[in-house]
Amino acid sequence: MVYSNLPCLNIVPKRFNIAVMLFMACLMSYMMRVNLSINIIAMVENTDANSTEVLPDYGPRYNWSQSDQAMLLGAFFYGYMITSLPAGMLAENFGGKAVAGYSCLLAGVLTALTPLAASWDKWAVWAIRFGIGFLTGVVYPCCHNLVSKWAPPDEKGKFVASLMGGTFGTVITWPISGVIIENMGWDWAFYMVGIFVAIVCAAWFIVVDDSPAQHTTISISEREYIEKSLGETVSNKKRYPPYKSLLVSMPFWSLLFLHYGSMWGLFFLITATPKFLSEVLGFNLSSAGFLSSLPHLARLICAFGFGAVADWIRRKNWLTVTKMRKVFCLPSHVIPGLFLVVLAFFGKDPYVCVAIMTISLAFNGAATASNLQNSQDLAPNYAGTLYGIINCVGTTPGIFSPMIVAAFTKENNTIEQWHYIFLIGAAAYILPAIVFWIFGSGKIQKWNELDTSSSKEEIINTKL
């Protein structure tokens, strides 16, 4: 982030430190989310009755069918959905620092206990994964709550891009897990994540505070700059979210649909890519882990680029916020969907498949300027609540996509069956973008404030 033209006394602004810790919080939450996607390959016996292949000895193997594996991969998202919904309200009333920090710490403990659960029964693993999802479901709504308190309007693109730490978590977890599994066994792929989470949580509690006003070492000039830039769009008062207004808000419903489409593409690649590369395209575990991470690395890099461009456009006032959000739907949703169509019809060569998936998810990095930032536009006071709701619904692809993959590959797990899976993903990307073009908005909604007097409305309108 660039702050050289801002009146801050600190060499490194405190809000930069907050952004780094938001990145790390999302990173560790995704490490706990995605590690089973590759670890499970080393944990299961060969489900193909006709195969005579001798599987490597990476530790105990379990007789879990394709349906069992889909159930275990989906368990995280059942728990995640439950806490995503109230997480924003919890952060707005109890503080994003404590809610996210303690939840991640407990989830790290459960991650380290996964090998023990596997030795008992698959349902014990299901319970562990459900618990990890339940605990980490609060992370992103809490982070959005902190962004609403710490990010000046013309820096929100870069702040929201910092939430791509989750993407980087995927990037490093899969290849590192592959190496750990091949050299130390799959149980250590869980232990290492648990240790890392404990270290990051310690740093989180030291560095993060819920707002500039509560930060003990922030300079007066930086605190005043942040608070002045946010004006009266953000309040520190505790209040009950305006659920009734949300139910009749078309901008909110179009955001929910847009976010759902983005999450479908993302969660599909998270849960299915290692399996596709290993079992269909024939890569070994370490190669599958590395290649599976490439699309997510591309998404991470492009996310910061698109976020910076969106901030620049906003500073220049070249587009209204509404028009900008709709324009960025083209790279964040439509282009990734079209690449999945290309993959469905022309993805026969293994390396071509990896290249197409990488380009598709790279463009989805523009989500930092479309669905990932729109909750901040509509209601800064309730950004955590809004994101919690859309993330709750947006989590369901993590449950459905493994089921769809299992259904299509039950009899034969070949490229022909994946053809239809990719087309479903393409439709899930493109249709929500069309809905958002019609009904979406980037304006602060009246229900952002309880007091809707004319003076408040004047303040809000001047900020548009």
Coordinates of C-alpha atoms in Angstrom, one line a residue:
M1 CA 0.0 0.0 0.0
V2 CA 1.2 3.6 -0.7
Y3 CA 0.8 6.2 2.0
S4 CA 3.6 8.6 1.2
N5 CA 1.1 11.5 0.5
L6 CA -0.8 11.0 3.8
P7 CA -0.3 13.0 7.0
C8 CA 0.9 10.2 9.2
L9 CA 3.8 10.4 11.6
N10 CA 4.4 6.7 11.7
I11 CA 7.0 5.3 9.2
V12 CA 4.8 2.2 8.9
P13 CA 1.1 3.2 9.4
K14 CA -0.8 1.1 11.9
R15 CA -3.5 0.4 9.4
F16 CA -0.9 -1.3 7.2
N17 CA -0.1 -3.7 10.2
I18 CA -3.8 -4.3 10.5
A19 CA -4.0 -5.2 6.8
V20 CA -1.1 -7.6 7.2
M21 CA -2.8 -9.3 10.1
L22 CA -6.1 -9.5 8.2
F23 CA -4.1 -11.3 5.4
M24 CA -2.6 -13.7 8.0
A25 CA -6.0 -14.4 9.6
C26 CA -7.5 -15.4 6.3
L27 CA -4.4 -17.3 5.4
M28 CA -4.5 -19.6 8.5
S29 CA -8.3 -20.0 8.2
Y30 CA -7.9 -21.3 4.6
M31 CA -5.0 -23.6 5.6
M32 CA -7.4 -25.3 8.0
R33 CA -10.1 -25.3 5.4
V34 CA -8.2 -26.8 2.4
N35 CA -5.7 -29.1 3.9
L36 CA -8.0 -32.1 3.9
S37 CA -8.6 -31.8 0.1
I38 CA -5.1 -33.1 -0.6
N39 CA -4.4 -35.0 2.7
I40 CA -7.4 -37.2 2.1
I41 CA -5.7 -38.6 -1.1
A42 CA -3.0 -40.1 1.1
M43 CA -5.5 -41.2 3.8
V44 CA -7.8 -43.5 1.7
E45 CA -7.5 -46.9 0.1
N46 CA -7.9 -47.3 -3.7
T47 CA -11.6 -47.2 -4.4
D48 CA -11.2 -48.6 -7.9
A49 CA -11.9 -52.4 -7.6
N50 CA -10.2 -53.1 -10.9
S51 CA -6.9 -51.3 -10.1
T52 CA -3.9 -53.3 -9.0
E53 CA -1.8 -50.3 -8.1
V54 CA 0.1 -50.5 -4.9
L55 CA -0.4 -47.2 -3.0
P56 CA 2.6 -45.5 -1.2
D57 CA 2.8 -45.8 2.5
Y58 CA 2.2 -42.4 3.9
G59 CA 0.4 -43.6 7.0
P60 CA -2.8 -45.6 7.8
R61 CA -5.3 -45.8 4.9
Y62 CA -9.0 -46.0 5.4
N63 CA -11.7 -47.6 3.4
W64 CA -13.7 -44.5 2.6
S65 CA -15.8 -44.5 -0.6
Q66 CA -16.1 -41.6 -3.0
S67 CA -19.3 -40.6 -1.2
D68 CA -17.6 -40.8 2.2
Q69 CA -14.8 -38.6 0.9
A70 CA -17.4 -36.1 -0.4
M71 CA -19.2 -36.1 2.9
L72 CA -15.9 -35.4 4.8
L73 CA -14.9 -32.6 2.4
G74 CA -18.3 -31.0 2.8
A75 CA -18.5 -31.3 6.6
F76 CA -16.4 -28.1 7.1
F77 CA -19.0 -26.1 5.2
Y78 CA -22.0 -27.2 7.3
G79 CA -20.3 -25.8 10.4
Y80 CA -19.1 -22.8 8.5
M81 CA -22.6 -21.8 7.4
I82 CA -24.0 -21.8 10.9
T83 CA -21.6 -19.2 12.3
S84 CA -21.2 -17.1 9.2
L85 CA -24.7 -15.8 9.7
P86 CA -24.4 -14.3 13.2
A87 CA -20.6 -13.6 12.9
G88 CA -21.0 -10.0 11.7
M89 CA -23.4 -9.1 14.6
L90 CA -20.9 -10.8 17.0
A91 CA -18.1 -8.7 15.6
E92 CA -20.1 -5.5 15.7
N93 CA -21.0 -6.0 19.3
F94 CA -18.0 -7.9 20.8
G95 CA -15.2 -6.8 18.5
G96 CA -13.7 -8.6 15.5
K97 CA -10.3 -9.0 17.3
A98 CA -11.5 -11.3 20.0
V99 CA -14.2 -13.2 18.1
A100 CA -11.8 -14.1 15.2
G101 CA -8.7 -14.7 17.3
Y102 CA -10.1 -17.1 19.8
S103 CA -12.1 -19.0 17.1
C104 CA -9.0 -19.6 15.0
L105 CA -7.0 -20.7 18.0
L106 CA -9.6 -23.4 18.9
A107 CA -9.8 -24.4 15.3
G108 CA -6.1 -24.9 15.2
V109 CA -6.3 -27.3 18.1
L110 CA -9.0 -29.3 16.3
T111 CA -6.9 -29.5 13.1
A112 CA -4.0 -31.0 15.1
L113 CA -6.5 -33.6 16.5
T114 CA -7.6 -34.8 13.1
P115 CA -5.2 -37.8 12.8
L116 CA -6.5 -39.0 16.2
A117 CA -10.1 -38.7 15.0
A118 CA -9.3 -40.6 11.8
S119 CA -8.0 -43.5 13.9
W120 CA -11.4 -43.7 15.6
D121 CA -13.9 -43.4 12.8
K122 CA -14.8 -41.4 9.7
W123 CA -17.6 -39.8 11.7
A124 CA -15.1 -38.5 14.2
V125 CA -13.3 -36.8 11.3
W126 CA -16.7 -35.4 10.2
A127 CA -17.2 -33.9 13.6
I128 CA -13.7 -32.4 13.7
R129 CA -14.2 -30.8 10.3
F130 CA -17.6 -29.6 11.2
G131 CA -16.1 -28.0 14.3
I132 CA -13.3 -26.3 12.4
G133 CA -15.9 -24.9 10.0
F134 CA -18.1 -23.7 12.8
L135 CA -15.2 -21.9 14.5
T136 CA -13.7 -20.3 11.3
G137 CA -17.0 -19.2 9.9
V138 CA -16.6 -16.0 11.9
V139 CA -13.3 -15.0 10.3
Y140 CA -14.3 -13.2 7.2
P141 CA -17.3 -11.3 8.7
C142 CA -14.9 -10.2 11.5
C143 CA -12.3 -9.1 9.0
H144 CA -14.9 -7.1 7.0
N145 CA -16.0 -5.4 10.3
L146 CA -12.3 -4.4 10.9
V147 CA -12.0 -3.2 7.3
S148 CA -15.0 -0.9 7.8
K149 CA -13.3 0.6 10.9
W150 CA -9.7 0.9 9.6
A151 CA -9.9 1.4 5.8
P152 CA -10.3 4.9 4.3
P153 CA -12.7 4.8 1.4
D154 CA -10.0 5.2 -1.3
E155 CA -8.0 2.4 0.2
K156 CA -10.7 -0.2 0.6
G157 CA -9.8 -2.0 -2.6
K158 CA -6.3 -2.8 -1.2
F159 CA -7.7 -3.6 2.2
V160 CA -10.3 -6.1 0.8
A161 CA -7.5 -7.5 -1.4
S162 CA -5.7 -8.3 1.9
L163 CA -8.5 -10.8 2.6
M164 CA -7.0 -12.8 -0.2
G165 CA -4.7 -14.2 2.4
G166 CA -7.1 -17.1 2.2
T167 CA -6.1 -17.6 -1.4
F168 CA -2.4 -17.6 -0.4
G169 CA -3.3 -20.1 2.3
T170 CA -4.4 -22.4 -0.5
V171 CA -1.3 -21.6 -2.6
I172 CA 1.1 -22.7 0.1
T173 CA -0.9 -25.4 1.9
W174 CA -1.3 -27.8 -1.1
P175 CA 2.3 -28.0 -2.3
I176 CA 3.7 -27.9 1.3
S177 CA 1.3 -30.6 2.4
G178 CA 2.3 -32.7 -0.6
V179 CA 6.0 -32.5 0.4
I180 CA 5.2 -33.1 4.1
I181 CA 3.1 -36.2 3.3
E182 CA 5.7 -37.7 1.0
N183 CA 8.5 -37.2 3.6
M184 CA 6.9 -37.3 7.0
G185 CA 3.4 -38.9 6.5
W186 CA -0.1 -37.3 6.3
D187 CA -0.5 -36.9 10.0
W188 CA 2.2 -34.2 10.1
A189 CA 0.4 -32.3 7.4
F190 CA -2.3 -31.6 10.1
Y191 CA 0.2 -31.1 13.0
M192 CA 2.2 -28.4 11.1
V193 CA -0.9 -26.4 10.4
G194 CA -2.0 -26.5 14.0
I195 CA 1.4 -25.2 15.1
F196 CA 1.4 -22.4 12.5
V197 CA -2.1 -21.3 13.6
A198 CA -1.0 -21.0 17.3
I199 CA 1.9 -18.7 16.2
V200 CA -0.3 -16.4 14.0
C201 CA -2.9 -16.2 16.7
A202 CA -0.3 -14.9 19.2
A203 CA 0.7 -12.2 16.8
W204 CA -3.0 -11.3 16.1
F205 CA -3.7 -10.5 19.7
I206 CA -0.6 -8.4 20.0
V207 CA -1.1 -6.3 16.8
V208 CA -4.8 -6.0 16.2
D209 CA -7.3 -3.6 17.8
D210 CA -11.0 -3.2 16.9
S211 CA -10.7 0.5 15.8
P212 CA -8.1 3.3 15.5
A213 CA -9.6 4.9 18.7
Q214 CA -8.8 1.7 20.7
H215 CA -5.2 1.3 19.3
T216 CA -2.7 2.2 21.9
T217 CA 0.3 3.1 19.7
I218 CA -1.3 4.7 16.7
S219 CA -0.3 8.3 15.9
I220 CA -2.9 11.0 16.5
S221 CA -2.6 12.2 12.9
E222 CA -3.3 8.7 11.5
R223 CA -6.2 8.1 13.8
E224 CA -7.7 11.5 12.8
Y225 CA -7.1 10.8 9.1
I226 CA -8.9 7.5 9.2
E227 CA -11.8 8.8 11.3
K228 CA -12.2 11.9 9.2
S229 CA -12.2 10.0 5.9
L230 CA -14.9 7.7 7.2
G231 CA -17.0 10.5 8.5
E232 CA -20.4 9.5 9.8
T233 CA -20.9 6.5 7.6
V234 CA -19.4 4.3 10.3
S235 CA -20.6 4.3 13.9
N236 CA -19.2 2.6 17.0
K237 CA -22.7 2.3 18.6
K238 CA -23.9 -1.2 19.2
R239 CA -27.1 -1.9 17.3
Y240 CA -29.3 -4.7 15.9
P241 CA -28.8 -5.3 12.2
P242 CA -31.7 -4.2 9.9
Y243 CA -32.8 -7.6 8.8
K244 CA -36.2 -6.4 7.7
S245 CA -34.7 -3.9 5.3
L246 CA -32.3 -6.5 3.9
L247 CA -35.2 -8.8 3.0
V248 CA -36.7 -6.2 0.6
S249 CA -33.4 -4.7 -0.7
M250 CA -32.7 -5.7 -4.4
P251 CA -29.1 -4.4 -4.2
F252 CA -28.5 -6.7 -1.3
W253 CA -30.1 -9.7 -3.0
S254 CA -28.1 -9.1 -6.2
L255 CA -24.9 -8.9 -4.1
L256 CA -25.8 -12.2 -2.5
F257 CA -26.3 -13.9 -5.9
L258 CA -23.1 -12.4 -7.2
H259 CA -21.1 -13.6 -4.2
Y260 CA -22.7 -17.1 -4.6
G261 CA -21.4 -17.4 -8.1
S262 CA -17.9 -16.4 -7.2
M263 CA -17.8 -18.8 -4.3
W264 CA -19.1 -21.6 -6.5
G265 CA -16.1 -21.3 -8.8
L266 CA -13.7 -20.9 -5.9
F267 CA -14.9 -23.7 -3.7
F268 CA -15.2 -26.0 -6.6
L269 CA -11.5 -25.6 -7.4
I270 CA -10.6 -25.8 -3.7
T271 CA -12.3 -29.1 -3.1
A272 CA -12.0 -30.7 -6.6
T273 CA -8.7 -29.6 -8.2
P274 CA -6.3 -31.9 -6.3
K275 CA -8.6 -34.9 -6.9
F276 CA -8.9 -34.0 -10.6
L277 CA -5.2 -33.5 -11.1
S278 CA -4.2 -36.6 -9.2
E279 CA -6.9 -39.1 -10.2
V280 CA -7.9 -38.0 -13.7
L281 CA -4.7 -36.3 -15.0
G282 CA -2.3 -38.7 -13.2
F283 CA 0.0 -36.2 -11.4
N284 CA 1.7 -37.5 -8.2
L285 CA 0.8 -35.9 -4.8
S286 CA 3.6 -33.2 -4.7
S287 CA 3.0 -32.3 -8.3
A288 CA -0.8 -32.2 -7.8
G289 CA -0.4 -30.0 -4.8
F290 CA 1.9 -27.6 -6.6
L291 CA -0.2 -27.4 -9.8
S292 CA -3.5 -27.1 -7.8
S293 CA -2.1 -24.0 -6.1
L294 CA -1.2 -22.2 -9.3
P295 CA -4.7 -20.9 -10.0
H296 CA -5.0 -19.6 -6.5
L297 CA -1.6 -17.9 -6.7
A298 CA -2.7 -16.2 -9.9
R299 CA -5.9 -15.1 -8.2
L300 CA -3.9 -13.6 -5.3
I301 CA -1.6 -11.6 -7.5
C302 CA -4.5 -10.3 -9.7
A303 CA -6.6 -9.5 -6.7
F304 CA -4.1 -6.9 -5.5
G305 CA -3.8 -5.5 -9.0
F306 CA -7.6 -5.2 -9.5
G307 CA -8.0 -3.8 -6.0
A308 CA -5.4 -1.1 -6.7
V309 CA -7.0 -0.2 -10.0
A310 CA -10.4 0.1 -8.4
D311 CA -9.0 2.5 -5.7
W312 CA -7.3 4.5 -8.4
I313 CA -10.5 4.8 -10.4
R314 CA -12.3 5.9 -7.2
R315 CA -9.7 8.6 -6.4
K316 CA -10.0 9.9 -10.0
N317 CA -13.8 9.8 -9.9
W318 CA -13.9 8.3 -13.4
L319 CA -16.8 6.1 -12.6
T320 CA -19.5 6.1 -9.9
V321 CA -19.2 3.3 -7.4
T322 CA -22.2 1.5 -8.9
K323 CA -20.8 1.6 -12.4
M324 CA -17.4 0.5 -11.2
R325 CA -18.8 -2.6 -9.4
K326 CA -20.7 -3.6 -12.5
V327 CA -17.8 -3.1 -14.8
F328 CA -15.6 -5.3 -12.6
C329 CA -18.1 -8.1 -12.8
L330 CA -16.8 -8.8 -16.3
P331 CA -13.4 -10.0 -15.2
S332 CA -14.5 -11.4 -11.9
H333 CA -17.4 -13.5 -13.2
V334 CA -18.0 -13.5 -16.9
I335 CA -14.5 -14.2 -18.2
P336 CA -13.8 -17.0 -15.6
G337 CA -17.1 -18.6 -16.6
L338 CA -16.2 -18.5 -20.3
F339 CA -12.8 -20.1 -19.6
L340 CA -14.6 -23.0 -17.8
V341 CA -16.6 -23.5 -21.0
V342 CA -13.3 -23.6 -22.9
L343 CA -12.0 -26.1 -20.4
A344 CA -15.1 -28.3 -20.8
F345 CA -14.7 -28.6 -24.6
F346 CA -10.9 -28.3 -25.1
G347 CA -9.3 -29.4 -21.8
K348 CA -7.8 -32.7 -22.9
D349 CA -4.1 -32.1 -22.3
P350 CA -3.1 -32.0 -18.6
Y351 CA -1.0 -28.9 -18.8
V352 CA -3.6 -27.1 -21.0
C353 CA -6.2 -27.9 -18.2
V354 CA -3.9 -26.4 -15.6
A355 CA -3.3 -23.3 -17.7
I356 CA -7.0 -22.7 -18.3
M357 CA -7.9 -23.1 -14.7
T358 CA -5.1 -20.7 -13.7
I359 CA -6.3 -18.0 -16.1
S360 CA -9.9 -18.5 -15.1
L361 CA -9.2 -18.0 -11.4
A362 CA -6.8 -15.2 -12.0
F363 CA -9.5 -13.1 -13.5
N364 CA -11.7 -13.9 -10.5
G365 CA -9.2 -11.9 -8.5
A366 CA -11.3 -8.9 -9.7
A367 CA -13.9 -10.0 -7.0
T368 CA -12.0 -7.6 -4.7
A369 CA -13.6 -4.8 -6.8
S370 CA -17.0 -6.4 -7.2
N371 CA -18.7 -8.8 -4.8
L372 CA -16.0 -8.8 -2.0
Q373 CA -16.2 -5.0 -1.6
N374 CA -19.9 -4.3 -2.3
S375 CA -21.0 -5.0 1.3
Q376 CA -18.7 -2.1 2.3
D377 CA -20.5 0.1 -0.2
L378 CA -24.1 -0.7 0.8
A379 CA -23.8 -0.5 4.6
P380 CA -20.4 0.3 6.3
N381 CA -22.0 0.0 9.7
Y382 CA -23.2 -3.5 8.9
A383 CA -20.4 -4.7 6.6
G384 CA -19.7 -7.6 8.8
T385 CA -23.3 -8.6 9.0
L386 CA -23.9 -8.3 5.3
Y387 CA -20.8 -10.3 4.5
G388 CA -21.7 -12.9 7.1
I389 CA -25.1 -13.4 5.4
I390 CA -23.8 -13.7 1.8
N391 CA -20.9 -15.8 3.0
C392 CA -23.4 -18.2 4.8
V393 CA -25.2 -18.7 1.5
G394 CA -22.0 -18.6 -0.5
T395 CA -20.7 -21.5 1.5
T396 CA -23.2 -24.0 0.2
P397 CA -21.1 -24.6 -3.0
G398 CA -18.5 -26.1 -0.7
I399 CA -21.2 -28.7 0.2
F400 CA -22.8 -29.2 -3.2
S401 CA -19.7 -29.2 -5.5
P402 CA -18.1 -32.3 -3.9
M403 CA -21.5 -34.0 -4.2
I404 CA -21.8 -33.1 -7.8
V405 CA -18.3 -34.3 -8.5
A406 CA -19.1 -37.6 -6.7
A407 CA -22.3 -38.0 -8.6
F408 CA -20.8 -37.5 -12.0
T409 CA -17.7 -39.7 -11.3
K410 CA -19.4 -42.5 -9.4
E411 CA -19.1 -45.0 -12.2
N412 CA -16.1 -43.5 -14.2
N413 CA -13.7 -40.8 -13.1
T414 CA -12.5 -39.6 -16.5
I415 CA -12.3 -36.2 -18.4
E416 CA -15.7 -36.9 -20.1
Q417 CA -17.5 -36.9 -16.8
W418 CA -15.8 -33.6 -15.8
H419 CA -17.0 -32.0 -19.0
Y420 CA -20.5 -31.5 -17.4
I421 CA -19.0 -30.4 -14.0
F422 CA -17.1 -27.6 -15.7
L423 CA -20.2 -26.4 -17.6
I424 CA -22.2 -26.2 -14.3
G425 CA -19.4 -24.1 -12.9
A426 CA -19.5 -21.7 -15.9
A427 CA -23.3 -21.1 -15.5
A428 CA -22.8 -20.5 -11.8
Y429 CA -20.3 -17.7 -12.6
I430 CA -22.1 -15.9 -15.5
L431 CA -25.8 -15.9 -14.5
P432 CA -25.2 -13.9 -11.2
A433 CA -23.2 -11.3 -13.1
I434 CA -26.2 -10.7 -15.3
V435 CA -28.5 -10.3 -12.3
F436 CA -26.1 -7.8 -10.6
W437 CA -25.9 -5.7 -13.8
I438 CA -29.7 -5.3 -13.6
F439 CA -30.2 -4.8 -9.8
G440 CA -26.8 -4.1 -8.2
S441 CA -25.8 -0.9 -6.6
G442 CA -22.7 0.8 -5.0
K443 CA -24.7 3.4 -3.1
I444 CA -24.8 3.6 0.7
Q445 CA -28.3 2.4 1.6
K446 CA -30.7 4.4 3.9
W447 CA -30.8 1.5 6.4
N448 CA -27.1 1.9 7.1
E449 CA -28.1 4.4 9.7
L450 CA -30.9 4.2 12.2
D451 CA -31.4 7.9 12.0
T452 CA -32.5 8.7 8.5
S453 CA -33.0 12.5 9.0
S454 CA -32.3 14.8 6.1
S455 CA -29.0 15.9 7.6
K456 CA -27.7 12.3 7.6
E457 CA -28.9 11.8 4.1
E458 CA -27.0 14.9 2.9
I459 CA -23.8 13.5 4.5
I460 CA -24.3 10.2 2.8
N461 CA -25.1 11.7 -0.6
T462 CA -22.0 13.9 -0.6
K463 CA -19.9 10.8 -0.2
L464 CA -21.3 9.2 -3.4

